[in-house]
Amino acid sequence: MRSLLFVPGDSEKKLEKGFGSGADCVIVDLEDSVALANKATARAIAAGFLAARNQVAGPRIYIRVNDLASGLIDDDLGAAMAARPDGIMLPKANSSADAMHLSAKLRVHEVENGIPDGSTAILAIMTETAAGLLAASTWGATNRTPRLAGLTWGAEDLSAVIGAHATRDAEGRYTDVFRHARTMTILAASACDVAAIDTVFVNFRDEAGLRHECADAERDGFTGKMAIHPVQVPIINEAFTPSAQAVEHAQSVIEAFENAGNPGVVAIDGKMYDRPHLTRATRLLARAGVLR
Ligand code: COA
Ligand code: MG
């Protein structure tokens, strides 16, 4: 999934627009974009909208529920799981144990809704609390739920809890705590062998800024980015689709290894390529859909 567009769950108009945006995934939000007084209405609107779209081809559907400590998550899941979403987004995860906890809840909802056991994915936001960021090392291949499809990060909630006035400096660069959060997300996702999804870019009128941030994210190992406005979707899709040139280069690396009898190292145009380069080329082709 390259682009994941947030749509407030209490807005039928935005839900309609979100599903026509070209996003790979629509994240129907029941959390921060919905006021506390409107939670029940949002559940009803989102569930009604998704039920009416049932079986219609389109983007993947994830539903962002409220966090495990909110007292709202069980009602959220009750409404959400009837819509048979592809996945649930878990905000404010404090450690990988929270994903296990959600997984146990999902199991019950799957039975109740006749959904195959284990088929609902989890995408967790792992840096929205200080505890969550400090527990980044709990995300790993051996202690993760098989439902985990990806990890992502958020700066706004973390800034609020630590008391930071801003997340970026005067030049627009994330300050240290948020760069740390971003870095830990890349590492944790890799340790779990799941997708690393970059956080939102809130200045939705700044297309050049978004392009730049997407390029940095793609360079550093993220495979997709969340969006908050439909205009961001095509920019994100383009940035996270490997270019024809990149695909061609990756193919030439793989061929060079094959033609040389799969050694540890080869030379292409006067440059050394060893096994990590081969891994990188294989990953890129998988992402481009050339390899399965
Ligand atoms: N999903 C679907 N449609 C959206 C959308 C979104 N995330 N954001 C905007 N739109 C729609 C608007 O409803 C509007 O539709 P219209 O032309 O039929 O009136 C159109 O796109 C243009 O919107 P625009 O006027 O540029 O922005 P806005 O002022 O209406 O909305 C936000 C700005 C930030 C309130 C809105 O983009 C939004 O709600 N984003 C998602 C917020 C969210 O979910 N946050 C939680 C995760 S951080
Ligand atoms: Mg939030």
Short mmCIF file of C-alpha atoms and ligand atoms in Angstrom, two decimals:
data_model
loop_
_atom_site.label_atom_id
_atom_site.label_comp_id
_atom_site.label_asym_id
_atom_site.label_seq_id
_atom_site.Cartn_x
_atom_site.Cartn_y
_atom_site.Cartn_z
CA MET A 1 0.00 0.00 0.00
CA ARG A 2 1.52 3.25 -1.17
CA SER A 3 -1.13 5.80 -0.17
CA LEU A 4 -3.41 5.53 2.87
CA LEU A 5 -5.98 8.34 3.02
CA PHE A 6 -7.59 9.31 6.30
CA VAL A 7 -11.29 10.10 6.07
CA PRO A 8 -13.21 11.33 9.13
CA GLY A 9 -15.80 8.64 9.86
CA ASP A 10 -18.57 11.14 10.57
CA SER A 11 -18.54 12.74 7.12
CA GLU A 12 -20.49 10.91 4.45
CA LYS A 13 -19.36 13.45 1.88
CA LYS A 14 -15.67 12.86 2.61
CA LEU A 15 -16.19 9.10 2.74
CA GLU A 16 -17.65 9.26 -0.77
CA LYS A 17 -14.76 11.42 -1.99
CA GLY A 18 -12.14 9.31 -0.22
CA PHE A 19 -13.24 6.15 -1.97
CA GLY A 20 -12.91 7.87 -5.34
CA SER A 21 -9.51 9.39 -4.59
CA GLY A 22 -7.30 6.68 -6.06
CA ALA A 23 -5.80 5.87 -2.66
CA ASP A 24 -4.57 2.29 -2.21
CA CYS A 25 -6.23 2.31 1.21
CA VAL A 26 -8.88 4.43 2.89
CA ILE A 27 -8.54 4.76 6.67
CA VAL A 28 -11.98 5.48 8.06
CA ASP A 29 -11.25 7.43 11.22
CA LEU A 30 -13.22 7.05 14.42
CA GLU A 31 -10.44 8.59 16.54
CA ASP A 32 -8.84 12.05 16.53
CA SER A 33 -10.77 13.60 13.63
CA VAL A 34 -14.06 12.82 15.40
CA ALA A 35 -15.12 14.87 18.44
CA LEU A 36 -15.95 12.90 21.58
CA ALA A 37 -19.60 13.96 21.42
CA ASN A 38 -19.81 12.62 17.88
CA LYS A 39 -18.29 9.15 18.37
CA ALA A 40 -21.57 7.23 18.29
CA THR A 41 -22.77 9.16 15.23
CA ALA A 42 -19.46 8.52 13.46
CA ARG A 43 -19.72 4.77 14.13
CA ALA A 44 -23.24 4.72 12.68
CA ILE A 45 -22.36 6.83 9.62
CA ALA A 46 -19.20 4.87 8.85
CA ALA A 47 -20.87 1.48 9.35
CA GLY A 48 -23.85 2.50 7.19
CA PHE A 49 -21.62 3.84 4.43
CA LEU A 50 -19.38 0.76 4.40
CA ALA A 51 -22.35 -1.63 4.47
CA ALA A 52 -23.81 0.11 1.40
CA ARG A 53 -20.46 -0.30 -0.41
CA ASN A 54 -20.19 -3.95 0.55
CA GLN A 55 -18.63 -6.04 -2.27
CA VAL A 56 -17.88 -2.98 -4.41
CA ALA A 57 -14.32 -3.14 -5.72
CA GLY A 58 -12.12 -0.29 -4.61
CA PRO A 59 -9.39 0.64 -2.19
CA ARG A 60 -8.56 -1.41 0.84
CA ILE A 61 -10.48 -0.39 3.93
CA TYR A 62 -8.86 0.11 7.31
CA ILE A 63 -10.76 1.55 10.24
CA ARG A 64 -8.95 3.58 12.88
CA VAL A 65 -10.50 2.81 16.25
CA ASN A 66 -9.84 4.67 19.49
CA ASP A 67 -6.95 3.44 21.60
CA LEU A 68 -7.06 0.59 24.09
CA ALA A 69 -7.23 2.93 27.12
CA SER A 70 -10.02 5.12 25.71
CA GLY A 71 -12.97 3.06 26.87
CA LEU A 72 -14.32 3.44 23.32
CA ILE A 73 -12.57 0.67 21.44
CA ASP A 74 -15.08 -2.10 22.08
CA ASP A 75 -17.97 -0.07 20.72
CA ASP A 76 -15.77 1.00 17.80
CA LEU A 77 -14.91 -2.60 16.98
CA GLY A 78 -18.55 -3.64 17.35
CA ALA A 79 -19.49 -1.20 14.58
CA ALA A 80 -16.32 -1.57 12.52
CA MET A 81 -16.06 -5.34 12.26
CA ALA A 82 -19.55 -5.71 10.82
CA ALA A 83 -18.15 -3.87 7.79
CA ARG A 84 -15.52 -6.60 7.36
CA PRO A 85 -12.60 -4.19 6.94
CA ASP A 86 -9.25 -5.34 5.58
CA GLY A 87 -7.64 -4.03 8.71
CA ILE A 88 -7.83 -2.04 11.91
CA MET A 89 -5.50 0.85 12.65
CA LEU A 90 -4.45 0.93 16.29
CA PRO A 91 -3.47 4.40 17.53
CA LYS A 92 -1.32 5.19 20.58
CA ALA A 93 0.10 1.68 20.85
CA ASN A 94 2.32 1.49 23.94
CA SER A 95 4.17 -1.66 22.87
CA SER A 96 3.73 -4.74 20.71
CA ALA A 97 1.63 -6.21 23.55
CA ASP A 98 -1.10 -3.75 22.56
CA ALA A 99 -1.25 -5.29 19.09
CA MET A 100 -1.56 -8.74 20.72
CA HIS A 101 -4.38 -7.40 22.88
CA LEU A 102 -6.21 -6.00 19.84
CA SER A 103 -5.60 -9.26 18.02
CA ALA A 104 -7.41 -11.18 20.78
CA LYS A 105 -10.37 -8.82 20.50
CA LEU A 106 -10.46 -9.15 16.71
CA ARG A 107 -10.63 -12.91 17.01
CA VAL A 108 -13.94 -12.68 18.85
CA HIS A 109 -15.37 -10.14 16.39
CA GLU A 110 -14.33 -12.33 13.48
CA VAL A 111 -16.27 -15.27 14.91
CA GLU A 112 -19.29 -13.09 15.59
CA ASN A 113 -19.31 -11.74 12.04
CA GLY A 114 -18.46 -14.94 10.19
CA ILE A 115 -15.09 -13.57 9.12
CA PRO A 116 -12.25 -16.09 8.63
CA ASP A 117 -10.05 -16.30 11.72
CA GLY A 118 -6.99 -14.09 11.54
CA SER A 119 -7.93 -12.34 8.31
CA THR A 120 -8.23 -8.82 9.73
CA ALA A 121 -4.87 -7.04 9.61
CA ILE A 122 -3.46 -4.56 12.12
CA LEU A 123 -1.58 -1.36 11.32
CA ALA A 124 -0.21 0.14 14.53
CA ILE A 125 0.93 3.68 15.27
CA MET A 126 3.89 3.09 17.56
CA THR A 127 5.18 6.58 18.49
CA GLU A 128 2.18 8.54 19.74
CA THR A 129 3.00 8.06 23.41
CA ALA A 130 6.36 8.41 25.14
CA ALA A 131 6.00 4.84 26.44
CA GLY A 132 5.28 3.61 22.93
CA LEU A 133 8.40 5.16 21.49
CA LEU A 134 10.54 3.86 24.38
CA ALA A 135 9.09 0.38 23.75
CA ALA A 136 10.08 0.38 20.07
CA SER A 137 12.32 -2.64 20.67
CA THR A 138 9.31 -4.77 21.68
CA TRP A 139 8.35 -4.91 17.99
CA GLY A 140 10.14 -7.93 16.56
CA ALA A 141 9.62 -11.01 14.44
CA THR A 142 9.35 -13.42 17.37
CA ASN A 143 6.74 -11.66 19.47
CA ARG A 144 4.44 -10.12 16.94
CA THR A 145 0.92 -11.05 15.99
CA PRO A 146 0.73 -12.50 12.47
CA ARG A 147 -1.98 -9.91 11.82
CA LEU A 148 0.55 -7.11 11.89
CA ALA A 149 0.74 -5.65 8.37
CA GLY A 150 2.65 -2.48 9.08
CA LEU A 151 3.92 0.09 11.52
CA THR A 152 3.58 3.81 11.26
CA TRP A 153 4.34 6.85 13.35
CA GLY A 154 2.74 10.08 14.45
CA ALA A 155 4.25 13.35 15.60
CA GLU A 156 1.26 15.40 16.74
CA ASP A 157 0.12 13.31 19.70
CA LEU A 158 3.70 12.77 20.82
CA SER A 159 4.37 16.52 20.75
CA ALA A 160 1.31 17.06 22.93
CA VAL A 161 2.32 14.49 25.55
CA ILE A 162 5.94 15.60 25.82
CA GLY A 163 5.04 19.29 25.86
CA ALA A 164 6.84 20.28 22.65
CA HIS A 165 5.51 23.48 21.05
CA ALA A 166 6.34 22.32 17.55
CA THR A 167 7.44 19.19 15.74
CA ARG A 168 9.70 20.97 13.23
CA ASP A 169 12.40 23.61 13.43
CA ALA A 170 12.49 26.94 11.57
CA GLU A 171 13.78 25.19 8.41
CA GLY A 172 10.90 22.71 8.45
CA ARG A 173 13.03 19.77 9.58
CA TYR A 174 11.61 17.51 12.28
CA THR A 175 13.32 18.10 15.62
CA ASP A 176 15.30 15.30 17.29
CA VAL A 177 12.52 13.52 19.17
CA PHE A 178 10.43 13.23 16.01
CA ARG A 179 13.35 12.17 13.86
CA HIS A 180 14.01 9.51 16.47
CA ALA A 181 10.37 8.38 16.25
CA ARG A 182 10.62 8.20 12.47
CA THR A 183 13.87 6.22 12.65
CA MET A 184 12.55 3.75 15.22
CA THR A 185 9.52 3.09 13.02
CA ILE A 186 11.73 2.12 10.08
CA LEU A 187 13.79 -0.19 12.31
CA ALA A 188 10.82 -1.75 14.12
CA ALA A 189 9.00 -2.43 10.86
CA SER A 190 12.09 -4.08 9.46
CA ALA A 191 12.54 -6.16 12.63
CA CYS A 192 8.94 -7.35 12.22
CA ASP A 193 9.27 -7.72 8.45
CA VAL A 194 6.21 -5.54 7.85
CA ALA A 195 5.63 -2.34 5.89
CA ALA A 196 6.99 0.94 7.24
CA ILE A 197 4.43 3.67 6.53
CA ASP A 198 5.40 7.32 6.84
CA THR A 199 3.31 9.78 8.82
CA VAL A 200 0.99 12.47 7.45
CA PHE A 201 2.11 15.77 5.95
CA VAL A 202 -0.36 18.27 7.37
CA ASN A 203 0.22 21.27 5.05
CA PHE A 204 -2.00 19.86 2.36
CA ARG A 205 -1.68 22.92 0.10
CA ASP A 206 2.12 22.53 -0.04
CA GLU A 207 2.53 20.00 -2.85
CA ALA A 208 6.25 20.63 -3.33
CA GLY A 209 6.84 20.06 0.39
CA LEU A 210 4.92 16.78 0.23
CA ARG A 211 6.88 15.63 -2.83
CA HIS A 212 10.12 16.34 -1.03
CA GLU A 213 9.03 14.51 2.12
CA CYS A 214 7.85 11.50 0.06
CA ALA A 215 11.23 11.32 -1.70
CA ASP A 216 13.06 11.35 1.64
CA ALA A 217 10.75 8.67 3.02
CA GLU A 218 11.12 6.41 0.00
CA ARG A 219 14.90 6.81 0.10
CA ASP A 220 14.99 5.83 3.79
CA GLY A 221 12.91 2.66 3.57
CA PHE A 222 9.27 3.65 3.94
CA THR A 223 7.06 1.95 1.36
CA GLY A 224 4.01 4.19 1.72
CA LYS A 225 2.68 7.31 3.35
CA MET A 226 -0.55 8.37 4.98
CA ALA A 227 -2.55 11.26 3.50
CA ILE A 228 -5.09 13.64 4.98
CA HIS A 229 -6.45 15.18 1.78
CA PRO A 230 -7.29 13.69 -1.63
CA VAL A 231 -4.87 16.04 -3.43
CA GLN A 232 -2.01 14.26 -1.68
CA VAL A 233 -2.91 10.82 -3.04
CA PRO A 234 -1.51 11.04 -6.60
CA ILE A 235 1.72 12.61 -5.32
CA ILE A 236 2.21 9.80 -2.80
CA ASN A 237 1.31 7.09 -5.32
CA GLU A 238 3.85 8.41 -7.77
CA ALA A 239 6.60 8.76 -5.19
CA PHE A 240 6.21 5.20 -3.90
CA THR A 241 5.89 3.54 -7.30
CA PRO A 242 9.37 2.43 -8.34
CA SER A 243 10.36 4.25 -11.54
CA ALA A 244 10.92 2.36 -14.81
CA GLN A 245 14.59 3.27 -14.51
CA ALA A 246 14.82 1.86 -10.97
CA VAL A 247 13.10 -1.35 -12.07
CA GLU A 248 15.45 -1.71 -15.04
CA HIS A 249 18.49 -1.18 -12.82
CA ALA A 250 17.25 -3.72 -10.26
CA GLN A 251 16.69 -6.24 -13.05
CA SER A 252 20.21 -5.67 -14.35
CA VAL A 253 21.65 -6.28 -10.87
CA ILE A 254 19.75 -9.56 -10.52
CA GLU A 255 20.79 -10.64 -14.02
CA ALA A 256 24.43 -9.82 -13.35
CA PHE A 257 24.39 -12.12 -10.30
CA GLU A 258 22.60 -14.87 -12.24
CA ASN A 259 24.93 -14.63 -15.24
CA ALA A 260 27.97 -14.85 -12.97
CA GLY A 261 26.68 -18.02 -11.29
CA ASN A 262 25.34 -16.28 -8.20
CA PRO A 263 28.62 -15.27 -6.53
CA GLY A 264 28.98 -13.02 -3.49
CA VAL A 265 30.00 -10.00 -5.47
CA VAL A 266 29.86 -8.74 -9.07
CA ALA A 267 30.96 -5.62 -10.93
CA ILE A 268 28.57 -3.61 -13.10
CA ASP A 269 29.88 -0.60 -15.02
CA GLY A 270 32.89 -0.26 -12.75
CA LYS A 271 30.92 -0.44 -9.52
CA MET A 272 30.87 -3.20 -6.90
CA TYR A 273 27.59 -4.95 -6.06
CA ASP A 274 27.45 -7.49 -3.24
CA ARG A 275 24.66 -9.38 -1.50
CA PRO A 276 22.94 -6.37 0.15
CA HIS A 277 22.61 -4.80 -3.31
CA LEU A 278 20.98 -8.00 -4.54
CA THR A 279 18.55 -7.95 -1.60
CA ARG A 280 17.72 -4.32 -2.36
CA ALA A 281 17.09 -5.08 -6.03
CA THR A 282 14.84 -8.02 -5.18
CA ARG A 283 12.84 -5.90 -2.73
CA LEU A 284 12.39 -3.15 -5.28
CA LEU A 285 11.08 -5.56 -7.91
CA ALA A 286 8.68 -7.06 -5.37
CA ARG A 287 7.40 -3.58 -4.56
CA ALA A 288 7.00 -2.80 -8.26
CA GLY A 289 4.91 -5.94 -8.62
CA VAL A 290 7.43 -7.48 -11.03
CA LEU A 291 8.31 -10.23 -8.54
CA ARG A 292 5.74 -11.87 -6.30
N1 COA B 1 -11.09 12.58 2.54
C1 COA B 1 -12.06 12.76 1.63
N2 COA B 1 -12.44 13.97 1.16
C2 COA B 1 -11.79 15.04 1.62
C3 COA B 1 -10.76 14.91 2.56
C4 COA B 1 -10.42 13.63 3.04
N3 COA B 1 -9.46 13.42 3.94
N4 COA B 1 -10.28 16.14 2.83
C5 COA B 1 -10.98 17.01 2.08
N5 COA B 1 -11.90 16.34 1.35
C6 COA B 1 -12.84 16.91 0.40
C7 COA B 1 -13.61 18.05 1.01
O1 COA B 1 -14.76 17.58 1.65
C8 COA B 1 -13.93 18.90 -0.20
O2 COA B 1 -15.05 18.33 -0.86
P1 COA B 1 -16.03 19.26 -1.73
O3 COA B 1 -15.20 19.80 -2.84
O4 COA B 1 -17.09 18.31 -2.18
O5 COA B 1 -16.54 20.32 -0.79
C9 COA B 1 -12.72 18.71 -1.09
O6 COA B 1 -12.11 17.49 -0.66
C10 COA B 1 -11.72 19.82 -0.98
O7 COA B 1 -11.41 20.01 0.38
P2 COA B 1 -10.79 21.37 0.91
O8 COA B 1 -11.81 22.45 0.85
O9 COA B 1 -9.52 21.59 0.19
O10 COA B 1 -10.42 21.04 2.41
P3 COA B 1 -11.39 21.14 3.68
O11 COA B 1 -11.16 22.47 4.30
O12 COA B 1 -12.77 20.75 3.32
O13 COA B 1 -10.80 20.00 4.60
C11 COA B 1 -9.46 19.03 6.29
C12 COA B 1 -9.55 20.13 5.23
C13 COA B 1 -8.07 19.01 6.86
C14 COA B 1 -10.48 19.30 7.39
C15 COA B 1 -9.77 17.68 5.60
O14 COA B 1 -8.83 17.52 4.58
C16 COA B 1 -9.84 16.49 6.48
O15 COA B 1 -10.83 16.24 7.13
N6 COA B 1 -8.76 15.63 6.46
C17 COA B 1 -8.71 14.42 7.19
C18 COA B 1 -8.46 14.66 8.65
C19 COA B 1 -8.22 13.39 9.42
O16 COA B 1 -8.81 12.37 9.16
N7 COA B 1 -7.31 13.45 10.39
C20 COA B 1 -6.96 12.33 11.18
C21 COA B 1 -5.64 11.77 10.83
S1 COA B 1 -4.29 12.87 11.09
MG MG B 2 -3.76 11.29 16.85
#
